[in-house]
Short mmCIF file of C-alpha atoms and ligand atoms in Angstrom, two decimals:
data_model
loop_
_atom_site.label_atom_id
_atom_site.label_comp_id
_atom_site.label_asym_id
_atom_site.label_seq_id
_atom_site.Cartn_x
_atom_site.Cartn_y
_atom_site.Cartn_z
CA UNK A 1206 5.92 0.64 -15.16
CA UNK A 1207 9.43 -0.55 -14.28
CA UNK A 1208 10.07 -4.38 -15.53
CA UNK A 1209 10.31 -5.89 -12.14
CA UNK A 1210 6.48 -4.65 -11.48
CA UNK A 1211 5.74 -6.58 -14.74
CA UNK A 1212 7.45 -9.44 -13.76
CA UNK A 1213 5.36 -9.63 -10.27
CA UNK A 1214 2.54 -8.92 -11.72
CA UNK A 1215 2.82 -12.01 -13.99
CA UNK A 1216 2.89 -14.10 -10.39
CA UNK A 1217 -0.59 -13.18 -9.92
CA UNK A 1218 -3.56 -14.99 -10.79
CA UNK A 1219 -5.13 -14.51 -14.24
CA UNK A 1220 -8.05 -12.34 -13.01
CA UNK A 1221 -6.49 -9.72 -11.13
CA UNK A 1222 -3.61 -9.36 -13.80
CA UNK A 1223 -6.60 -8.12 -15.82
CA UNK A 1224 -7.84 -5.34 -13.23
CA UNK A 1225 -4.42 -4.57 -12.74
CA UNK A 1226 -4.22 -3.68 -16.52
CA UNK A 1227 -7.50 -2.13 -16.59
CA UNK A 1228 -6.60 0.33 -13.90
CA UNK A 1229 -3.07 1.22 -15.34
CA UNK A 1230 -4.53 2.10 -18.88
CA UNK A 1231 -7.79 4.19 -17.03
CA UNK A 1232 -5.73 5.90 -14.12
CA UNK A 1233 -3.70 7.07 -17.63
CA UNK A 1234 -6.13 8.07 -19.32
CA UNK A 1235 -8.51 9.82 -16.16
CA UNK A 1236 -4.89 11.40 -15.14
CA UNK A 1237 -5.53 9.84 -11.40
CA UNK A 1238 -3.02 9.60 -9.05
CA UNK A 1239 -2.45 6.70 -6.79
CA UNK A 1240 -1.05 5.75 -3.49
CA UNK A 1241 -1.30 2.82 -1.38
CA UNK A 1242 0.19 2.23 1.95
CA UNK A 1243 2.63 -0.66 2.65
CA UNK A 1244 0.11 -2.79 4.42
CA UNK A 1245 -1.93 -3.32 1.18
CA UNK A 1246 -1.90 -6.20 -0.71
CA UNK A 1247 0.11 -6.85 -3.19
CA UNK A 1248 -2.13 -6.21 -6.66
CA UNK A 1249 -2.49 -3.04 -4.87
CA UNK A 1250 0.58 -2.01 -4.12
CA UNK A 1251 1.49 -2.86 -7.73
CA UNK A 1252 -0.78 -0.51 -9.32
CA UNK A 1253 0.10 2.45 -6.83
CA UNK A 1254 2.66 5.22 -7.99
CA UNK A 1255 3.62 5.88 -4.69
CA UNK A 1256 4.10 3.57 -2.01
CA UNK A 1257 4.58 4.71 1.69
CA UNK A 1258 3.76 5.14 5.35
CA UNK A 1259 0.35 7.71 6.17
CA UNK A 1260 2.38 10.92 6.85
CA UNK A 1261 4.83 10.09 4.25
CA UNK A 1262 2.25 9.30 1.40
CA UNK A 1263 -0.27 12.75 3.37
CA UNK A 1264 2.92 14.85 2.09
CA UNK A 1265 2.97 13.47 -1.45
CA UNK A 1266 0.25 14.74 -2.31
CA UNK A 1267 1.34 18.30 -1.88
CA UNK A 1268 3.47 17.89 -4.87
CA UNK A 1269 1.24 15.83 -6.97
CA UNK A 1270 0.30 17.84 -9.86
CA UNK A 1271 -3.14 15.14 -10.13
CA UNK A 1272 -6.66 16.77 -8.72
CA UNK A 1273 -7.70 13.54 -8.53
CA UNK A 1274 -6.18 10.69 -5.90
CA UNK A 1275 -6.91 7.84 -4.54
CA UNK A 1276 -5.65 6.45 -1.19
CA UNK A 1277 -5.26 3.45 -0.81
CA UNK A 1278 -4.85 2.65 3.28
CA UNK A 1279 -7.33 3.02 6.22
CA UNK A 1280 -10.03 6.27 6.59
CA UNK A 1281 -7.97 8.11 9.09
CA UNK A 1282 -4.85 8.13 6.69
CA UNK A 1283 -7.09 9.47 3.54
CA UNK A 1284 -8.43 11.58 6.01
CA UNK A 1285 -5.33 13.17 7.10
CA UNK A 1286 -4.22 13.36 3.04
CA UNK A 1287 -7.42 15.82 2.91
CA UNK A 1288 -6.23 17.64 5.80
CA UNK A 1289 -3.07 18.58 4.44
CA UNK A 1290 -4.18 19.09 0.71
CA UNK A 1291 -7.67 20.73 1.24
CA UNK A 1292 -7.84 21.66 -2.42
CA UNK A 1293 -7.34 18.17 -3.63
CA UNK A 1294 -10.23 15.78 -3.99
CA UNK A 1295 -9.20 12.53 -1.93
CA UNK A 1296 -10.91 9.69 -3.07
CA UNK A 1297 -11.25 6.60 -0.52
CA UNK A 1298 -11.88 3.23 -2.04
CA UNK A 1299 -14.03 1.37 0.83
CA UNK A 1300 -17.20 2.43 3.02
CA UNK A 1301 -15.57 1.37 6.33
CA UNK A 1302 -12.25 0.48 6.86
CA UNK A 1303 -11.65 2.19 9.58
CA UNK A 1304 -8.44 1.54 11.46
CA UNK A 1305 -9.08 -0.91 14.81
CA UNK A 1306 -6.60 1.43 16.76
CA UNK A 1307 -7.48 4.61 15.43
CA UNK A 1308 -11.56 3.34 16.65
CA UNK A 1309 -10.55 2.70 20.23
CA UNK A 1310 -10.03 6.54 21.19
CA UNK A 1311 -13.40 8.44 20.75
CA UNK A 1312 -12.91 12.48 21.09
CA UNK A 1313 -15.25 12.48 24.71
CA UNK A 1314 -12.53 10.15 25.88
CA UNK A 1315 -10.00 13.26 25.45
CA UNK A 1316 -12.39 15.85 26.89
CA UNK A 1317 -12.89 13.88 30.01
CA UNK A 1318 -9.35 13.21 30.47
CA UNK A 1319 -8.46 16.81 30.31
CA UNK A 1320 -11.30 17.99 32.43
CA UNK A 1321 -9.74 15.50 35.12
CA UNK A 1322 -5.86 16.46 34.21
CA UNK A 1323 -6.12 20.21 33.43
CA UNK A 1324 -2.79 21.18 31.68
CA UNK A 1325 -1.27 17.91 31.23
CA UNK A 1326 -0.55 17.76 27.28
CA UNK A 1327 -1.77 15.47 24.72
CA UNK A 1328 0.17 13.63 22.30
CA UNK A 1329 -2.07 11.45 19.38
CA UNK A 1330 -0.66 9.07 17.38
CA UNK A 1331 -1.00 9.78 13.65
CA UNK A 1332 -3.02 6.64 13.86
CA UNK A 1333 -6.29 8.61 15.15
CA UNK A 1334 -9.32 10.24 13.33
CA UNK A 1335 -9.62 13.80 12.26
CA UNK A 1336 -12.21 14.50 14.74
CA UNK A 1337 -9.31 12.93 17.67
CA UNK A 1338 -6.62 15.03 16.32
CA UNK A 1339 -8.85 18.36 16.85
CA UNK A 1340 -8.57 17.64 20.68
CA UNK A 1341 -4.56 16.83 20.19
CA UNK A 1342 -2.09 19.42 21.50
CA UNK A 1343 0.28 18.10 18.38
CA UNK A 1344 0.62 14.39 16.69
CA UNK A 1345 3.49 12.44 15.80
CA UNK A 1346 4.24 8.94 14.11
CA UNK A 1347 5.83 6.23 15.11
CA UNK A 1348 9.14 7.05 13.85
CA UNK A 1349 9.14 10.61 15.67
CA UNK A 1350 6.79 9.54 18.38
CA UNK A 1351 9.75 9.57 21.43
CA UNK A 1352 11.22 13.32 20.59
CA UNK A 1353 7.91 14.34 19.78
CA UNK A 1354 6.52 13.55 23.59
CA UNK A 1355 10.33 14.55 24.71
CA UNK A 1356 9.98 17.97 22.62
CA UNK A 1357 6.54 18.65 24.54
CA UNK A 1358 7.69 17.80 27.89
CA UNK A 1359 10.45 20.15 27.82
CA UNK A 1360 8.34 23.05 26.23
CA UNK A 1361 5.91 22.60 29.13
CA UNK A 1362 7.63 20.96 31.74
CA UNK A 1363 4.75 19.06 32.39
CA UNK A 1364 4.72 16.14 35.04
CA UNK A 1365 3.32 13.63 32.31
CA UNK A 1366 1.92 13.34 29.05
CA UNK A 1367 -1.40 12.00 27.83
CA UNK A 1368 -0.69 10.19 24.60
CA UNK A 1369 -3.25 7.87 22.95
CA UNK A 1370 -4.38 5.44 21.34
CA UNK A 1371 -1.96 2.62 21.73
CA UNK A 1372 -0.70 1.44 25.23
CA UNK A 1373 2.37 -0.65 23.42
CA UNK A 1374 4.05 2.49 21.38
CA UNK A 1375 3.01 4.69 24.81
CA UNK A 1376 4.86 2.02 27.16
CA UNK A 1377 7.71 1.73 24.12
CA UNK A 1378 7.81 6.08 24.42
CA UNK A 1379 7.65 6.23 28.21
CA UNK A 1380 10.81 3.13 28.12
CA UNK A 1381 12.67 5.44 26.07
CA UNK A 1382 12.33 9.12 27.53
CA UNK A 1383 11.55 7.74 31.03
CA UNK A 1384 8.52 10.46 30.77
CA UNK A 1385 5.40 9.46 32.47
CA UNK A 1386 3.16 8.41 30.25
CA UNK A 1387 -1.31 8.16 30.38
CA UNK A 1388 -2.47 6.23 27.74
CA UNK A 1389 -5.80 7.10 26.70
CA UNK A 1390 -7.61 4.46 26.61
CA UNK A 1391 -5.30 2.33 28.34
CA UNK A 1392 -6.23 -0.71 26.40
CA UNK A 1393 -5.88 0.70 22.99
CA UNK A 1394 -3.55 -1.24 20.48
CA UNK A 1395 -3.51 -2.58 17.02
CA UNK A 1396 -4.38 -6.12 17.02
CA UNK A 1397 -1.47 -6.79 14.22
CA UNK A 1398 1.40 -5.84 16.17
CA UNK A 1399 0.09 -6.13 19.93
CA UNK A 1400 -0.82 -10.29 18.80
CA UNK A 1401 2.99 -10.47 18.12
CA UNK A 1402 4.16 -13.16 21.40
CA UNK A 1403 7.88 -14.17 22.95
CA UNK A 1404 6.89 -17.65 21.90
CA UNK A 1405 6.94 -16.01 17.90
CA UNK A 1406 10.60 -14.31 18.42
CA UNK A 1407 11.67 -18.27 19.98
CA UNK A 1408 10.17 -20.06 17.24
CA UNK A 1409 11.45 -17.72 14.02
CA UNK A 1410 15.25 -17.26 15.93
CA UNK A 1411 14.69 -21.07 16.02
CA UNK A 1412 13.90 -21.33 12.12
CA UNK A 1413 16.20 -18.43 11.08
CA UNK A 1414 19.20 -18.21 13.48
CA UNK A 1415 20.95 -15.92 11.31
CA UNK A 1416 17.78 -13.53 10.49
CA UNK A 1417 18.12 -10.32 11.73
CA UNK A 1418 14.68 -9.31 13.54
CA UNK A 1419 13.19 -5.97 12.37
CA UNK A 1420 9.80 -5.24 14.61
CA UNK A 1421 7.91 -2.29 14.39
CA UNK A 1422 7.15 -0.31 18.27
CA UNK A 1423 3.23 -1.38 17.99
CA UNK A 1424 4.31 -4.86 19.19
CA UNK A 1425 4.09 -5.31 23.21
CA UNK A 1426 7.60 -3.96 24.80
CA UNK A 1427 8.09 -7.50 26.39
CA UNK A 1428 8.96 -8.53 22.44
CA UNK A 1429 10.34 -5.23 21.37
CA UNK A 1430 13.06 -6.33 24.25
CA UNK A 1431 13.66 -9.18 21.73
CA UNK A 1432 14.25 -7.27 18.61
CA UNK A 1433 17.96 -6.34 16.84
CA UNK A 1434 15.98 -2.81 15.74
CA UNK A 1435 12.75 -1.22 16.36
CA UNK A 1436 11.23 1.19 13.79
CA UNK A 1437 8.86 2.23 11.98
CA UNK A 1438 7.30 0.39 8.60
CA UNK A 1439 9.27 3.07 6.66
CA UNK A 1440 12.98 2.58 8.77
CA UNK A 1441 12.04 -1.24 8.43
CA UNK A 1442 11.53 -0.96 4.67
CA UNK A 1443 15.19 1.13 4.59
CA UNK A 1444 16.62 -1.07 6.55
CA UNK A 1445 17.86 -3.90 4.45
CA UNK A 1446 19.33 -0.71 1.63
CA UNK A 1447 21.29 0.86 4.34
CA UNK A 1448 22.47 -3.02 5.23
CA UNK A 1449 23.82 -4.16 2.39
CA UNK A 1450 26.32 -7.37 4.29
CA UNK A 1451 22.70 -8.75 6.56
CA UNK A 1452 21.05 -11.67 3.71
CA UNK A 1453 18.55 -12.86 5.81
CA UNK A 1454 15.62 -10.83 8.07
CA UNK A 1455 12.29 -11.85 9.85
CA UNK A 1456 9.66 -9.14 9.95
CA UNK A 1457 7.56 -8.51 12.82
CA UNK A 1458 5.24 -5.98 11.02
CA UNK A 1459 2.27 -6.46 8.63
CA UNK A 1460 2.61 -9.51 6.27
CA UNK A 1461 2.46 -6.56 3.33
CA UNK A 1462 6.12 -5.33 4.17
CA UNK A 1463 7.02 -8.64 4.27
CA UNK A 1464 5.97 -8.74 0.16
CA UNK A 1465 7.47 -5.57 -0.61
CA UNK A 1466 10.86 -6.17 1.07
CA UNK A 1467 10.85 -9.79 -1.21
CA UNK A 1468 9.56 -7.71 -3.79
CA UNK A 1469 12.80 -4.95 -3.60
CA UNK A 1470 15.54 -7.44 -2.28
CA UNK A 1471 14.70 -10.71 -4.38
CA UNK A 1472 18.49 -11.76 -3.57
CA UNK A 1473 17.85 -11.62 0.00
CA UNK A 1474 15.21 -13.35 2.75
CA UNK A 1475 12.50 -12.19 4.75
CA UNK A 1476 10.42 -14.32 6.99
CA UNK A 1477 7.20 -12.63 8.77
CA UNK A 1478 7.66 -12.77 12.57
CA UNK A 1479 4.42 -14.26 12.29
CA UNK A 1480 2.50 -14.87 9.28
CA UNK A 1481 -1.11 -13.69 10.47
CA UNK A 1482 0.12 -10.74 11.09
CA UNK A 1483 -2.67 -9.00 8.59
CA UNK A 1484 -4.49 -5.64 8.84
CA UNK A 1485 -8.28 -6.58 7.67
CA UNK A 1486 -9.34 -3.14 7.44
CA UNK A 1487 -6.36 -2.72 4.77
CA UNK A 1488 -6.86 -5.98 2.72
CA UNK A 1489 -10.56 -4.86 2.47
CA UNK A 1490 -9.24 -2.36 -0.64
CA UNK A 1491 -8.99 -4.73 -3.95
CA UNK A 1492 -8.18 -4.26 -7.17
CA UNK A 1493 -11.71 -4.42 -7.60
CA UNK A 1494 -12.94 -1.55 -5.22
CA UNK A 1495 -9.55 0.68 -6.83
CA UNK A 1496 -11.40 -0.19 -10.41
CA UNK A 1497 -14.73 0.99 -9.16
CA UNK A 1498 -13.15 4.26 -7.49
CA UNK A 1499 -11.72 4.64 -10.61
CA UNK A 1500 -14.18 4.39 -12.82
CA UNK A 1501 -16.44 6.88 -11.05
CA UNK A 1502 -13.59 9.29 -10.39
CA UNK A 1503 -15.87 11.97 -11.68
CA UNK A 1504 -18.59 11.68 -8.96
CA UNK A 1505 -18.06 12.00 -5.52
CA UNK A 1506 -19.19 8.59 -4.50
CA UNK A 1507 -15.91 7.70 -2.91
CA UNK A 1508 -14.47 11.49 -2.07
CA UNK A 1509 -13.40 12.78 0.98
CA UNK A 1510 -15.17 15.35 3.06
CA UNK A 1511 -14.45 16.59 6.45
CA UNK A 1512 -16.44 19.39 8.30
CA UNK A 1513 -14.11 22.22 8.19
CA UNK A 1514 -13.53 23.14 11.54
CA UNK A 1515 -12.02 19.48 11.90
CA UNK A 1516 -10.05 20.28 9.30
CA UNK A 1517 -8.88 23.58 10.74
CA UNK A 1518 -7.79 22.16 14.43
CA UNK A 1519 -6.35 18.44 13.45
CA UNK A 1520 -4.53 20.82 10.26
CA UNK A 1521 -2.49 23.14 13.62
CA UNK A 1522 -1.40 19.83 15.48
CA UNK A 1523 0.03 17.97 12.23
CA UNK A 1524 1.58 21.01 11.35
CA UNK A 1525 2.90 21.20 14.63
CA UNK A 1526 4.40 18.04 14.48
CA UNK A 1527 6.33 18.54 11.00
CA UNK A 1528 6.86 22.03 12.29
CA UNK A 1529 9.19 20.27 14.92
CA UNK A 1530 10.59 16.80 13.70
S1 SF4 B 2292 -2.12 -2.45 11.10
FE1 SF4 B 2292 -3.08 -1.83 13.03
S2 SF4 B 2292 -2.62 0.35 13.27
FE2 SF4 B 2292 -2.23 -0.21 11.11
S3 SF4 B 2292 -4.13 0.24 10.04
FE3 SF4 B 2292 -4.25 -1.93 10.66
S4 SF4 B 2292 -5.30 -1.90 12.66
FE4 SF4 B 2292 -4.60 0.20 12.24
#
């Protein structure tokens, strides 16, 4: 553990410093490898040997040389690390915690679209389940999300594209290729980002005139009009290293980002766009629930499993997508 973790760690209250050393010294000794997602909180994210987005963290594991890994993020991201490493045995610290967006679009949704839009493609967001991604035609992130929908269009030279399930990164896509766009359903968002308001960007510009404002394309496109630079929580965590000269940010992403980026740049300041910006389903992971995992690392009370003609079709449209980005 580098000293800077050591030194955080020390800023947290008695009792977790104590799971936090607990799970260092067992995921040691049980050779477990672990990865959290940047939306965690921050005891978690301080135990993890890998930080990252879902796709990024997904390809990790190809190279770990651990059997055994935990994921520490929302069910559709551990599922999608099982997806790409089939012979690895995913372990998934919490019953539910199943991503708010990624709950919105059920798989009949897609068959009835396509029964009423024969031919038109479809586009998922990496933030769907396995079952979702089966029906996809390929998936992207939100970092690849516009030449992903571009790449398709001009491959089919369809009229539109179906892409689901979140109506602010569709309207953000359909902005920036000028493709048509059907958002299946056409409410679906993530209540983090979509909750983000004009009145926010006017109050922190007010508090931080010289902040830069970093907000990720999940936010509605009437404050994404607002922003100095839109990306994703990765290109928002790179930001401030490939801007050396900019000393002062507010982050319109999850409050987590917000805590690493302090974390990395302690020289520099980051306000959160707005401070309840907080993913529930990821701050239902503890230390606790990682110490439990842990601890029964042998069993398969918290593994993985996913029927495996899921895992066959969602496996062809990821691959797909890193096929082409
Ligand atoms: S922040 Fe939003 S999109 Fe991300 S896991 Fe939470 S609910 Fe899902």
């Amino acid at each position: 553990m580098d000293p800077s973790s050591e030194y955080f760690i020390r800023k947290l209250p008695e009792i977790d410093q104590e799971l936090i050393y607990q799970i260092l010294e067992l995921k040691k000794e049980k050779n477990v490898l672990i990865l959290a997602h940047n939306y965690q909180c921050e005891g978690v994210q301080l135990v993890a040997d890998l930080l990252g987005d879902s796709l990024g963290l997904a390809k990790k594991v190809i190279k770990a040389t651990q059997n055994d890994i935990i994921f520490a993020g929302v069910r559709f991201m551990a599922e999608t690390a099982k997806v790409l490493n089939p012979n690895k045995r995913i372990h998934f610290p919490a019953t539910g915690s199943l991503c708010d967006m990624a709950a919105y679009l059920k798989a009949d949704m897609i068959r009835e679209y396509k029964l009423k839009n024969p031919g038109i493609p479809v586009v998922l967001y990496i933030n769907s389940t396995a079952e979702s991604k089966t029906l996809a035609d390929i998936v992207c992130t939100s970092s690849n999300a516009v030449n992903i929908v571009k790449y398709i269009q001009q491959q089919t030279n369809a009229p539109k594209i179906a892409f689901g399930p979140d109506k602010n990164l569709g309207a953000y896509i359909c902005k920036m290729s000028g493709i048509p766009i059907d958002i299946i359903p056409p409410h679906g968002n993530c209540y983090v980002h979509d909750k983000y308001t004009i009145k926010d960007v006017s109050k922190a510009r007010k508090q931080h005139p010289e902040a830069t404002l970093l907000i990720h394309p999940e936010a509605p496109l009437e404050v994404l009009d607002l922003a100095d630079y839109i990306g994703s929580t990765s290109m928002i965590i790179h930001y401030p290293v490939e801007h050396p000269q900019i000393t002062s940010y507010i982050i319109g992403t999850e409050i987590g980002v917000t805590e690493q980026l302090r974390r990395n740049h302690p020289e520099k300041t980051f306000s959160p766009l707005n401070e309840n910006a907080i993913c529930t389903a990821m701050k239902s992971i503890t230390l606790k629930s990682i110490l439990d995992c842990i601890k029964n690392i042998d069993s398969d009370k918290f593994i993985v499993e996913i029927q495996e003609d899921i895992m066959k079709k969602s496996q062809d449209a990821i691959n797909k997508m890193i096929e082409v980005r």
